[in-house]
Short mmCIF file of C-alpha atoms in Angstrom, two decimals:
data_model
loop_
_atom_site.label_atom_id
_atom_site.label_comp_id
_atom_site.label_asym_id
_atom_site.label_seq_id
_atom_site.Cartn_x
_atom_site.Cartn_y
_atom_site.Cartn_z
CA MET A 940 -60.81 59.17 112.11
CA SER A 941 -61.00 56.36 109.54
CA VAL A 942 -61.18 53.92 112.47
CA VAL A 943 -63.43 55.97 114.77
CA ALA A 944 -66.26 56.32 112.24
CA PRO A 945 -66.97 52.59 111.67
CA LEU A 946 -66.35 51.87 115.36
CA LEU A 947 -68.95 54.46 116.40
CA ILE A 948 -71.55 53.23 113.89
CA GLY A 949 -70.88 49.65 114.98
CA LEU A 950 -71.46 50.49 118.64
CA LEU A 951 -74.67 52.33 117.77
CA ALA A 952 -75.86 49.32 115.74
CA ILE A 953 -75.24 47.02 118.71
CA GLY A 954 -77.11 49.46 120.92
CA GLY A 955 -80.00 49.33 118.43
CA TYR A 956 -79.98 45.54 118.72
CA PHE A 957 -80.82 45.77 122.41
CA ARG A 958 -83.55 48.38 121.77
CA THR A 959 -85.25 46.55 118.88
CA PRO A 960 -88.73 45.17 119.68
CA ALA A 961 -89.01 41.42 120.16
CA ALA A 962 -91.49 41.32 117.27
CA ALA A 963 -88.65 42.11 114.80
CA PRO A 964 -85.95 39.47 115.46
CA LEU A 965 -84.58 39.63 111.91
CA ILE A 966 -83.82 43.36 112.13
CA ALA A 967 -82.26 42.83 115.57
CA ASP A 968 -79.98 40.12 114.17
CA VAL A 969 -79.01 42.34 111.24
CA LEU A 970 -78.08 45.20 113.59
CA LEU A 971 -76.03 42.86 115.79
CA PHE A 972 -74.19 41.40 112.78
CA VAL A 973 -73.52 44.85 111.32
CA GLY A 974 -72.25 46.14 114.66
CA ILE A 975 -69.83 43.27 115.13
CA ALA A 976 -68.69 43.47 111.50
CA LEU A 977 -68.00 47.21 111.69
CA ILE A 978 -66.06 46.87 114.94
CA ALA A 979 -63.97 44.07 113.39
CA PHE A 980 -63.46 46.23 110.29
CA ALA A 981 -62.27 49.15 112.43
CA ALA A 982 -59.84 46.84 114.25
CA ALA A 983 -58.50 45.56 110.92
CA LEU A 984 -57.95 49.10 109.66
CA LEU A 985 -56.07 49.93 112.84
CA LEU A 986 -53.86 46.84 112.80
CA MET A 987 -53.10 46.92 109.06
CA ARG A 988 -52.83 50.72 108.95
CA TRP A 989 -54.74 50.65 105.70
CA PRO A 990 -54.79 54.06 103.99
CA ILE A 991 -58.09 55.53 102.83
CA ARG A 992 -57.51 56.56 99.22
CA ASP A 993 -60.78 58.43 98.66
CA PRO A 994 -62.01 59.81 102.00
CA ARG A 995 -65.05 61.48 100.44
CA ASP A 996 -66.53 58.23 99.20
CA TYR A 997 -65.40 56.35 102.29
CA TYR A 998 -66.98 58.65 104.87
CA GLY A 999 -69.98 59.39 102.67
CA GLY A 1000 -70.67 55.67 102.28
CA LEU A 1001 -70.29 55.13 106.01
CA VAL A 1002 -72.73 57.92 106.86
CA LEU A 1003 -75.32 56.60 104.39
CA PHE A 1004 -74.85 53.07 105.73
CA GLY A 1005 -75.40 54.31 109.27
CA LEU A 1006 -78.53 56.12 108.08
CA ALA A 1007 -79.81 52.89 106.50
CA MET A 1008 -79.27 51.00 109.77
CA PHE A 1009 -81.11 53.75 111.65
CA MET A 1010 -84.01 53.47 109.21
CA LEU A 1011 -84.20 49.71 109.80
CA TRP A 1012 -84.22 50.21 113.56
CA ALA A 1013 -86.69 53.12 113.51
CA GLY A 1014 -89.19 51.10 111.47
CA SER A 1015 -88.71 47.84 113.34
CA ASP A 1016 -92.01 48.26 115.21
CA LEU A 1017 -94.03 48.78 112.01
CA PRO A 1018 -96.12 45.94 110.55
CA GLY A 1019 -94.72 44.38 107.42
CA THR A 1020 -91.05 44.20 108.47
CA ARG A 1021 -90.93 40.42 108.75
CA GLY A 1022 -90.77 37.93 105.90
CA PHE A 1023 -92.90 38.69 102.87
CA ALA A 1024 -95.74 40.31 104.80
CA PHE A 1025 -96.66 43.70 103.36
CA GLY A 1026 -97.47 46.65 105.57
CA PRO A 1027 -96.35 50.16 106.56
CA GLY A 1028 -92.84 48.89 107.29
CA THR A 1029 -92.30 47.20 103.92
CA GLY A 1030 -91.34 50.34 102.00
CA PRO A 1031 -88.87 51.68 104.60
CA ARG A 1032 -87.31 48.23 104.94
CA ILE A 1033 -86.77 47.85 101.19
CA PHE A 1034 -85.43 51.39 100.82
CA ALA A 1035 -83.08 50.95 103.79
CA SER A 1036 -81.78 47.66 102.38
CA VAL A 1037 -81.08 49.18 98.96
CA LEU A 1038 -79.44 52.23 100.56
CA ALA A 1039 -77.25 49.98 102.74
CA ALA A 1040 -76.07 47.94 99.74
CA LEU A 1041 -75.28 51.00 97.62
CA SER A 1042 -73.53 52.81 100.47
CA LEU A 1043 -71.31 49.77 101.09
CA ILE A 1044 -70.27 49.84 97.44
CA VAL A 1045 -69.42 53.55 97.72
CA MET A 1046 -67.42 52.91 100.91
CA VAL A 1047 -65.43 50.07 99.34
CA VAL A 1048 -64.66 52.25 96.31
CA GLY A 1049 -63.37 54.90 98.71
CA ILE A 1050 -60.97 52.41 100.26
CA PHE A 1051 -59.38 51.16 97.06
CA ALA A 1052 -59.86 53.91 94.44
CA GLN A 1053 -57.79 57.07 94.49
CA GLY A 1054 -59.79 60.25 94.98
CA PRO A 1055 -59.59 63.84 96.24
CA GLY A 1056 -59.03 64.58 99.90
CA LEU A 1057 -61.48 66.11 102.32
CA GLU A 1058 -62.12 69.82 102.09
CA ARG A 1059 -63.07 72.17 104.86
CA TYR A 1060 -66.60 71.43 106.03
CA ALA A 1061 -69.11 74.20 105.43
CA TRP A 1062 -71.17 74.04 108.62
CA ARG A 1063 -73.22 77.19 108.15
CA GLY A 1064 -75.65 75.84 105.55
CA PRO A 1065 -76.58 72.55 107.31
CA LEU A 1066 -76.80 74.35 110.66
CA PHE A 1067 -79.32 76.98 109.58
CA ILE A 1068 -81.32 74.53 107.47
CA THR A 1069 -81.67 72.30 110.52
CA LEU A 1070 -82.57 75.27 112.71
CA GLY A 1071 -85.17 76.42 110.21
CA THR A 1072 -86.77 72.97 110.11
CA LEU A 1073 -86.88 72.73 113.91
CA LEU A 1074 -88.26 76.26 114.17
CA PHE A 1075 -91.09 75.39 111.79
CA ALA A 1076 -91.90 72.22 113.76
CA MET A 1077 -91.98 74.17 117.04
CA THR A 1078 -94.10 77.08 115.83
CA ILE A 1079 -96.56 75.68 113.26
CA ARG A 1080 -99.23 74.66 115.82
CA GLN A 1081 -98.95 77.62 118.18
CA PHE A 1082 -98.13 80.51 115.80
CA GLY A 1083 -99.84 79.28 112.65
CA LEU A 1084 -98.64 78.65 109.10
CA VAL A 1085 -98.00 82.29 108.21
CA ILE A 1086 -95.54 83.10 111.00
CA ALA A 1087 -93.98 79.62 111.11
CA SER A 1088 -93.31 79.57 107.36
CA TYR A 1089 -91.96 83.11 107.27
CA LEU A 1090 -89.58 82.63 110.21
CA SER A 1091 -88.31 79.28 108.99
CA ILE A 1092 -87.64 80.59 105.46
CA VAL A 1093 -85.69 83.57 106.82
CA THR A 1094 -83.72 81.27 109.13
CA VAL A 1095 -82.80 78.92 106.29
CA ALA A 1096 -81.71 81.89 104.14
CA ALA A 1097 -79.16 82.80 106.82
CA GLY A 1098 -77.29 79.63 105.88
CA SER A 1099 -75.76 81.44 102.91
CA SER A 1100 -72.95 83.92 103.34
CA GLU A 1101 -74.25 85.79 100.27
CA VAL A 1102 -77.69 86.47 101.71
CA ARG A 1103 -79.26 89.86 100.95
CA TRP A 1104 -81.73 90.58 103.71
CA ILE A 1105 -84.08 92.96 101.92
CA GLU A 1106 -84.55 90.51 99.05
CA THR A 1107 -84.78 87.64 101.51
CA LEU A 1108 -87.58 89.26 103.52
CA ILE A 1109 -89.55 89.96 100.35
CA TRP A 1110 -88.98 86.48 98.93
CA ALA A 1111 -89.96 84.90 102.28
CA ALA A 1112 -93.28 86.74 102.09
CA VAL A 1113 -93.83 85.46 98.54
CA LEU A 1114 -93.06 81.86 99.54
CA THR A 1115 -95.30 82.14 102.58
CA ALA A 1116 -98.17 83.29 100.39
CA PHE A 1117 -97.47 80.38 98.06
CA CYS A 1118 -97.64 77.95 101.01
CA ILE A 1119 -101.01 79.40 101.99
CA LEU A 1120 -102.36 79.00 98.46
CA VAL A 1121 -101.13 75.43 98.11
CA PHE A 1122 -101.79 73.79 101.48
CA PRO A 1123 -104.87 75.33 103.18
CA ILE A 1124 -106.59 76.50 99.97
CA ALA A 1125 -105.68 74.17 97.09
CA LEU A 1126 -105.18 70.99 99.14
CA SER A 1127 -107.73 71.90 101.85
CA LEU A 1128 -105.38 70.89 104.65
CA PRO A 1129 -106.61 71.88 108.14
CA LEU A 1130 -103.70 74.19 108.89
CA GLN A 1131 -104.08 77.14 111.25
CA LEU A 1132 -102.96 80.37 109.59
CA TRP A 1133 -102.51 82.68 112.57
CA PRO A 1134 -101.46 82.30 116.24
CA SER A 1135 -103.73 80.39 118.58
CA PRO A 1136 -105.80 82.57 120.97
CA ASN A 1137 -104.70 80.29 123.82
CA LEU A 1138 -101.02 80.79 123.07
CA SER A 1139 -98.70 80.53 126.09
CA PHE A 1140 -95.11 79.67 126.83
CA SER A 1141 -96.05 76.15 127.91
CA THR A 1142 -97.89 75.42 124.66
CA PHE A 1143 -94.91 76.72 122.72
CA LEU A 1144 -92.68 74.13 124.36
CA ASN A 1145 -95.20 71.35 123.78
CA PHE A 1146 -94.69 71.05 120.02
CA ARG A 1147 -94.96 67.28 119.71
#
């Protein structure tokens, strides 16, 4: 696994090199260099059989580094990602660069410094949080803020094994009311509160 992770991120970075717009040659070169470097690093780990002393920092740093490379690639078509020109892509580029540098430091510390081993991964929380976010994105336009917020809050609450459903249903209603007060009323955002009169199965699927 210590070899597979950098190898996979390296291959994805090389794939991002081929999908980067021609208007962002610097980001494309960075992705290509990172991809080759990570593949060479994975080969070195395999040949030297180097032990990972702190797997938490090592894998955590790798994941954050991969996220930083994805941010660079995702914002490569935004203005302000070349040279010193400022634009919508300047902030994401700077943040991704800082995140990449810090994550590399964390990964190196995980290779050389002794630390605790990996524990059993708790999948339930991240799974239901992701499902709740996707549910909100799919239902906010067709079902309105009230239903979308309520359903997503209840779904996220299912991520805890200690959930109490009666309290959860009540608290979801309170948070939904808070969302209504903040976004449509206080901030005057044009959010639909209730389901659309033209609601259909096809519009439900078209949530983009």
